[in-house]
Short mmCIF file of C-alpha atoms and ligand atoms in Angstrom, two decimals:
data_model
loop_
_atom_site.label_atom_id
_atom_site.label_comp_id
_atom_site.label_asym_id
_atom_site.label_seq_id
_atom_site.Cartn_x
_atom_site.Cartn_y
_atom_site.Cartn_z
CA UNK A 1 1.94 136.98 -193.29
CA UNK A 2 5.74 137.23 -193.19
CA UNK A 3 7.99 134.21 -192.65
CA UNK A 4 8.76 135.30 -189.11
CA UNK A 5 5.11 135.02 -188.09
CA UNK A 6 4.40 131.55 -189.43
CA UNK A 7 4.03 129.21 -186.49
CA UNK A 8 3.06 125.57 -186.42
CA UNK A 9 -0.05 124.63 -184.49
CA UNK A 10 0.97 122.77 -181.33
CA UNK A 11 -0.49 119.31 -180.69
CA UNK A 12 -1.85 120.21 -177.28
CA UNK A 13 -2.98 123.21 -175.28
CA UNK A 14 -1.24 124.69 -172.29
CA UNK A 15 -3.93 125.78 -169.86
CA UNK A 16 -2.74 128.20 -167.21
CA UNK A 17 -4.95 128.95 -164.27
CA UNK A 18 -4.72 132.39 -162.66
CA UNK A 19 -6.86 131.73 -159.60
CA UNK A 20 -6.58 134.84 -157.42
CA UNK A 21 -4.95 138.01 -158.81
CA UNK A 22 -4.39 141.14 -156.78
CA UNK A 23 -7.50 143.10 -157.59
CA UNK A 24 -10.56 141.33 -156.17
CA UNK A 25 -11.43 141.64 -152.49
CA UNK A 26 -12.25 138.45 -150.61
CA UNK A 27 -15.16 140.32 -149.02
CA UNK A 28 -16.70 140.82 -152.48
CA UNK A 29 -15.72 137.40 -153.85
CA UNK A 30 -16.01 134.83 -151.05
CA UNK A 31 -14.99 131.91 -153.29
CA UNK A 32 -11.68 133.57 -154.25
CA UNK A 33 -8.78 131.36 -153.06
CA UNK A 34 -6.66 133.50 -150.73
CA UNK A 35 -5.21 131.23 -148.03
CA UNK A 36 -2.47 128.73 -148.77
CA UNK A 37 -4.87 125.87 -148.11
CA UNK A 38 -7.43 127.34 -150.51
CA UNK A 39 -4.75 127.92 -153.13
CA UNK A 40 -3.35 124.39 -152.91
CA UNK A 41 -6.83 122.84 -153.05
CA UNK A 42 -7.62 125.01 -156.08
CA UNK A 43 -4.37 124.03 -157.77
CA UNK A 44 -5.08 120.33 -157.26
CA UNK A 45 -8.64 120.65 -158.55
CA UNK A 46 -7.50 122.61 -161.58
CA UNK A 47 -4.70 120.17 -162.40
CA UNK A 48 -7.22 117.32 -162.26
CA UNK A 49 -9.33 118.95 -164.98
CA UNK A 50 -6.54 120.07 -167.31
CA UNK A 51 -4.37 122.91 -165.98
CA UNK A 52 -0.63 122.61 -166.60
CA UNK A 53 0.59 125.85 -165.02
CA UNK A 54 -0.56 128.13 -162.21
CA UNK A 55 -0.04 131.92 -162.18
CA UNK A 56 0.17 132.89 -158.53
CA UNK A 57 -0.59 136.05 -156.55
CA UNK A 58 -0.73 135.54 -152.80
CA UNK A 59 -2.57 137.28 -149.96
CA UNK A 60 -1.62 138.00 -146.35
CA UNK A 61 -3.52 136.99 -143.21
CA UNK A 62 -5.88 139.94 -143.81
CA UNK A 63 -6.49 138.67 -147.37
CA UNK A 64 -4.66 141.66 -148.86
CA UNK A 65 -2.18 141.16 -151.73
CA UNK A 66 1.39 140.68 -150.50
CA UNK A 67 4.83 140.01 -151.97
CA UNK A 68 6.22 138.72 -148.67
CA UNK A 69 9.20 136.56 -149.60
CA UNK A 70 8.72 134.01 -146.83
CA UNK A 71 5.11 133.44 -147.81
CA UNK A 72 6.05 133.21 -151.48
CA UNK A 73 8.67 130.53 -150.71
CA UNK A 74 6.16 128.61 -148.63
CA UNK A 75 3.65 128.82 -151.46
CA UNK A 76 6.08 127.57 -154.09
CA UNK A 77 7.08 124.66 -151.84
CA UNK A 78 3.46 123.71 -151.09
CA UNK A 79 2.39 123.84 -154.74
CA UNK A 80 5.39 121.72 -155.74
CA UNK A 81 4.68 119.21 -152.99
CA UNK A 82 0.96 118.88 -153.74
CA UNK A 83 0.80 119.24 -157.52
CA UNK A 84 2.84 118.72 -160.65
CA UNK A 85 1.90 122.14 -162.01
CA UNK A 86 4.49 124.55 -163.34
CA UNK A 87 4.56 127.26 -160.67
CA UNK A 88 4.61 130.79 -162.03
CA UNK A 89 4.83 133.70 -159.60
CA UNK A 90 3.53 137.11 -160.56
CA UNK A 91 6.12 139.88 -160.53
CA UNK A 92 3.32 142.26 -161.51
CA UNK A 93 1.85 142.15 -158.03
CA UNK A 94 -0.62 144.93 -157.36
CA UNK A 95 -0.40 148.36 -159.00
CA UNK A 96 0.79 149.77 -155.66
CA UNK A 97 3.79 147.42 -155.32
CA UNK A 98 7.32 148.84 -155.51
CA UNK A 99 9.89 147.64 -158.03
CA UNK A 100 12.30 146.32 -155.35
CA UNK A 101 9.55 144.10 -153.90
CA UNK A 102 8.53 142.89 -157.35
CA UNK A 103 12.14 141.98 -158.16
CA UNK A 104 12.55 140.15 -154.85
CA UNK A 105 9.75 137.74 -155.88
CA UNK A 106 12.38 135.96 -157.99
CA UNK A 107 14.26 134.94 -154.83
CA UNK A 108 11.39 132.52 -154.13
CA UNK A 109 12.78 130.56 -157.11
CA UNK A 110 9.58 129.64 -158.96
CA UNK A 111 9.71 127.66 -162.21
CA UNK A 112 8.42 130.67 -164.09
CA UNK A 113 7.57 134.32 -163.44
CA UNK A 114 5.61 136.96 -165.27
CA UNK A 115 7.37 139.91 -166.91
CA UNK A 116 5.08 142.66 -168.18
CA UNK A 117 6.47 144.37 -171.25
CA UNK A 118 5.42 147.97 -170.60
CA UNK A 119 3.41 150.50 -168.67
CA UNK A 120 -0.33 150.45 -169.22
CA UNK A 121 -3.39 152.20 -167.91
CA UNK A 122 -5.15 149.68 -165.70
CA UNK A 123 -8.73 150.74 -165.07
CA UNK A 124 -8.40 153.93 -163.03
CA UNK A 125 -4.80 153.05 -162.09
CA UNK A 126 -1.47 152.81 -163.87
CA UNK A 127 0.45 149.53 -163.99
CA UNK A 128 4.03 150.81 -164.14
CA UNK A 129 6.73 148.84 -165.96
CA UNK A 130 9.73 151.01 -166.86
CA UNK A 131 12.16 149.78 -169.50
CA UNK A 132 15.09 149.47 -167.04
CA UNK A 133 12.88 147.49 -164.68
CA UNK A 134 11.86 145.10 -167.45
CA UNK A 135 15.51 144.55 -168.37
CA UNK A 136 16.35 143.89 -164.73
CA UNK A 137 13.57 141.29 -164.46
CA UNK A 138 14.69 139.60 -167.69
CA UNK A 139 18.36 139.47 -166.58
CA UNK A 140 17.65 138.29 -163.04
CA UNK A 141 15.37 135.55 -164.31
CA UNK A 142 18.08 134.35 -166.64
CA UNK A 143 20.66 134.35 -163.81
CA UNK A 144 18.32 132.21 -161.71
CA UNK A 145 17.11 129.90 -164.48
CA UNK A 146 13.51 131.11 -164.09
CA UNK A 147 11.48 130.99 -167.30
CA UNK A 148 9.67 134.25 -168.05
CA UNK A 149 6.18 134.58 -169.38
CA UNK A 150 6.07 137.94 -171.14
CA UNK A 151 2.75 139.58 -170.32
CA UNK A 152 1.42 141.75 -173.12
CA UNK A 153 -1.35 144.23 -172.35
CA UNK A 154 -1.05 146.27 -175.55
CA UNK A 155 0.35 145.73 -179.05
CA UNK A 156 3.32 148.09 -178.65
CA UNK A 157 4.55 145.86 -175.84
CA UNK A 158 5.28 143.17 -178.44
CA UNK A 159 7.63 145.60 -180.19
CA UNK A 160 9.28 146.16 -176.80
CA UNK A 161 9.66 142.41 -176.39
CA UNK A 162 11.48 142.15 -179.71
CA UNK A 163 13.72 145.02 -178.62
CA UNK A 164 14.42 143.26 -175.31
CA UNK A 165 15.36 140.00 -176.99
CA UNK A 166 17.47 141.77 -179.64
CA UNK A 167 19.43 143.75 -177.09
CA UNK A 168 19.59 141.36 -174.14
CA UNK A 169 19.33 137.89 -175.63
CA UNK A 170 16.98 134.96 -175.11
CA UNK A 171 15.43 134.12 -171.76
CA UNK A 172 16.25 131.26 -169.42
CA UNK A 173 15.30 128.01 -171.15
CA UNK A 174 15.80 129.59 -174.57
CA UNK A 175 12.11 129.54 -175.52
CA UNK A 176 9.97 132.69 -175.69
CA UNK A 177 6.44 132.39 -174.33
CA UNK A 178 4.01 135.29 -174.40
CA UNK A 179 0.67 135.78 -172.67
CA UNK A 180 -1.75 138.22 -174.28
CA UNK A 181 -3.80 139.82 -171.51
CA UNK A 182 -6.72 141.30 -173.43
CA UNK A 183 -9.68 143.44 -172.48
CA UNK A 184 -8.12 145.34 -169.56
CA UNK A 185 -9.64 148.84 -169.54
CA UNK A 186 -6.67 150.87 -170.80
CA UNK A 187 -5.07 148.01 -172.74
CA UNK A 188 -5.82 146.25 -176.02
CA UNK A 189 -9.39 145.10 -176.62
CA UNK A 190 -10.29 141.44 -176.25
CA UNK A 191 -11.42 140.49 -179.73
CA UNK A 192 -10.36 138.34 -182.66
CA UNK A 193 -9.10 141.22 -184.81
CA UNK A 194 -6.71 142.38 -182.11
CA UNK A 195 -5.49 138.86 -181.39
CA UNK A 196 -4.72 138.36 -185.08
CA UNK A 197 -2.89 141.69 -185.14
CA UNK A 198 -0.80 140.55 -182.18
CA UNK A 199 0.27 137.36 -183.96
CA UNK A 200 2.04 139.39 -186.63
CA UNK A 201 4.23 140.95 -183.94
CA UNK A 202 5.16 137.78 -182.05
CA UNK A 203 8.89 137.03 -182.00
CA UNK A 204 9.88 134.20 -184.30
CA UNK A 205 9.39 130.78 -182.70
CA UNK A 206 7.44 132.16 -179.75
CA UNK A 207 4.43 130.37 -178.31
CA UNK A 208 1.52 132.37 -176.97
CA UNK A 209 -1.41 132.06 -174.68
CA UNK A 210 -4.26 134.51 -174.31
CA UNK A 211 -6.74 135.53 -171.70
CA UNK A 212 -9.69 137.86 -172.02
CA UNK A 213 -10.64 139.88 -168.99
CA UNK A 214 -14.29 139.98 -167.95
CA UNK A 215 -16.76 139.47 -170.77
CA UNK A 216 -14.00 139.11 -173.35
CA UNK A 217 -13.02 135.74 -171.84
CA UNK A 218 -14.93 133.55 -174.27
CA UNK A 219 -14.20 135.41 -177.54
CA UNK A 220 -10.50 135.53 -176.68
CA UNK A 221 -10.44 131.84 -175.74
CA UNK A 222 -12.07 130.82 -179.01
CA UNK A 223 -9.84 133.12 -181.07
CA UNK A 224 -6.69 131.85 -179.34
CA UNK A 225 -7.62 128.20 -179.90
CA UNK A 226 -8.40 128.80 -183.56
CA UNK A 227 -5.04 130.54 -184.01
CA UNK A 228 -3.00 127.72 -182.46
CA UNK A 229 -2.58 129.50 -179.13
CA UNK A 230 -2.67 128.37 -175.53
CA UNK A 231 -5.13 129.50 -172.87
CA UNK A 232 -5.10 131.27 -169.53
CA UNK A 233 -8.27 131.28 -167.47
CA UNK A 234 -9.14 131.97 -163.86
CA UNK A 235 -10.78 134.22 -161.34
CA UNK A 236 -7.95 136.76 -161.58
CA UNK A 237 -9.42 137.65 -164.97
CA UNK A 238 -13.07 136.58 -164.92
CA UNK A 239 -15.71 136.32 -162.21
CA UNK A 240 -18.66 135.71 -164.48
CA UNK A 241 -19.23 132.28 -166.07
CA UNK A 242 -22.12 133.30 -168.29
CA UNK A 243 -24.54 136.18 -168.48
CA UNK A 244 -25.98 136.57 -164.99
CA UNK A 245 -24.03 133.57 -163.60
CA UNK A 246 -21.04 133.95 -161.28
CA UNK A 247 -18.05 131.62 -161.52
CA UNK A 248 -18.41 128.71 -159.08
CA UNK A 249 -14.68 128.12 -158.77
CA UNK A 250 -11.48 128.15 -160.82
CA UNK A 251 -11.82 124.49 -161.76
CA UNK A 252 -15.07 125.32 -163.53
CA UNK A 253 -13.19 127.74 -165.79
CA UNK A 254 -10.34 125.29 -166.41
CA UNK A 255 -12.81 122.50 -167.21
CA UNK A 256 -14.55 124.68 -169.79
CA UNK A 257 -11.22 125.63 -171.39
CA UNK A 258 -10.16 121.97 -171.42
CA UNK A 259 -13.42 120.98 -173.11
CA UNK A 260 -12.98 123.57 -175.82
CA UNK A 261 -9.35 122.54 -176.29
CA UNK A 262 -10.46 118.94 -176.81
CA UNK A 263 -13.08 120.04 -179.31
CA UNK A 264 -10.31 121.93 -181.11
CA UNK A 265 -8.36 118.62 -181.27
CA UNK A 266 -5.64 120.09 -179.08
CA UNK A 267 -6.22 118.50 -175.67
CA UNK A 268 -4.79 119.97 -172.46
CA UNK A 269 -1.06 119.40 -172.04
CA UNK A 270 -0.03 117.67 -168.83
CA UNK A 271 2.47 119.54 -166.70
CA UNK A 272 5.43 117.43 -167.86
CA UNK A 273 4.74 118.46 -171.46
CA UNK A 274 4.30 122.06 -170.38
CA UNK A 275 7.78 121.98 -168.81
CA UNK A 276 9.21 120.75 -172.08
CA UNK A 277 7.29 123.32 -174.12
CA UNK A 278 8.48 126.24 -171.98
CA UNK A 279 12.00 124.99 -171.28
CA UNK A 280 11.40 124.80 -167.53
CA UNK A 281 14.15 122.87 -165.77
CA UNK A 282 13.40 119.89 -163.57
CA UNK A 283 13.07 120.65 -159.85
CA UNK A 284 13.84 118.48 -156.89
N1 KMH B 1 -2.18 142.79 -160.95
C1 KMH B 1 -1.78 143.54 -162.10
C2 KMH B 1 -1.44 144.94 -161.70
C3 KMH B 1 1.16 139.96 -163.53
O1 KMH B 1 0.68 139.20 -162.71
O2 KMH B 1 2.33 139.91 -163.88
C4 KMH B 1 -0.61 142.94 -162.77
C5 KMH B 1 -0.72 141.53 -163.15
C6 KMH B 1 0.31 141.05 -164.10
O3 KMH B 1 -1.54 140.77 -162.69
ZN1 ZN B 2 -1.32 138.34 -162.48
#
């Protein structure tokens, strides 16, 4: 391991909940939170059992994914009013969303926003993230004081992140936080070997969380904890709790992650500590 990859194990675990996503249909997943009321209730429940940050995709009145700016602003305000969670909006949206709409998400002024570090096959679709678009997201977030979470779907995207930071400087808040999204069909596999390979490519001083899509959820969670990483869980990524058992709700997934984090002697970080970890400015 080179000096640049040595990282100290944090004392606690950031647990991010990704409750909704853009891919599942409410008709197929009736317990998916899609209205603002459902989202706020979910956020409160998840905070109570250990979540420190929420990764948000919203839906319209027909339960379809939307990047409507008014609704996004309303969502940020409601989550801030009802919870202490760090509010992270997705700029990834759905694979069909246009760049201009994805950039406009930042005008809702969340605490944090996702920034995917490259184009990746995404099941039968393509999740497009051109280099110029990534740079634009990075710069606009810095102008607005929004802390990015760099989403990594494949190992080469970590090399792109280093290139971004080398050429365009550190993000808002100064700290680099990465989320490894593993097990997407078309992206990197969700297993321990790949997670370890990713660690070697992390920028110096960066923190990381990891999430495993579908059945990779548990192996990725255990690997991330053992490697000093943070966790992302939620129905965006996983609808199955165990073999043959559907997820009851997002809080069930957060509670399991929190339990494992405690067993690992790195209990869930409360939102105030998450703000400090990520360099998120105070709101209000
Ligand atoms: N829905 C995916 C196409 C993100 O939120 O930034 C992209 C995604 C990543 O979920
Ligand atoms: Zn997302």
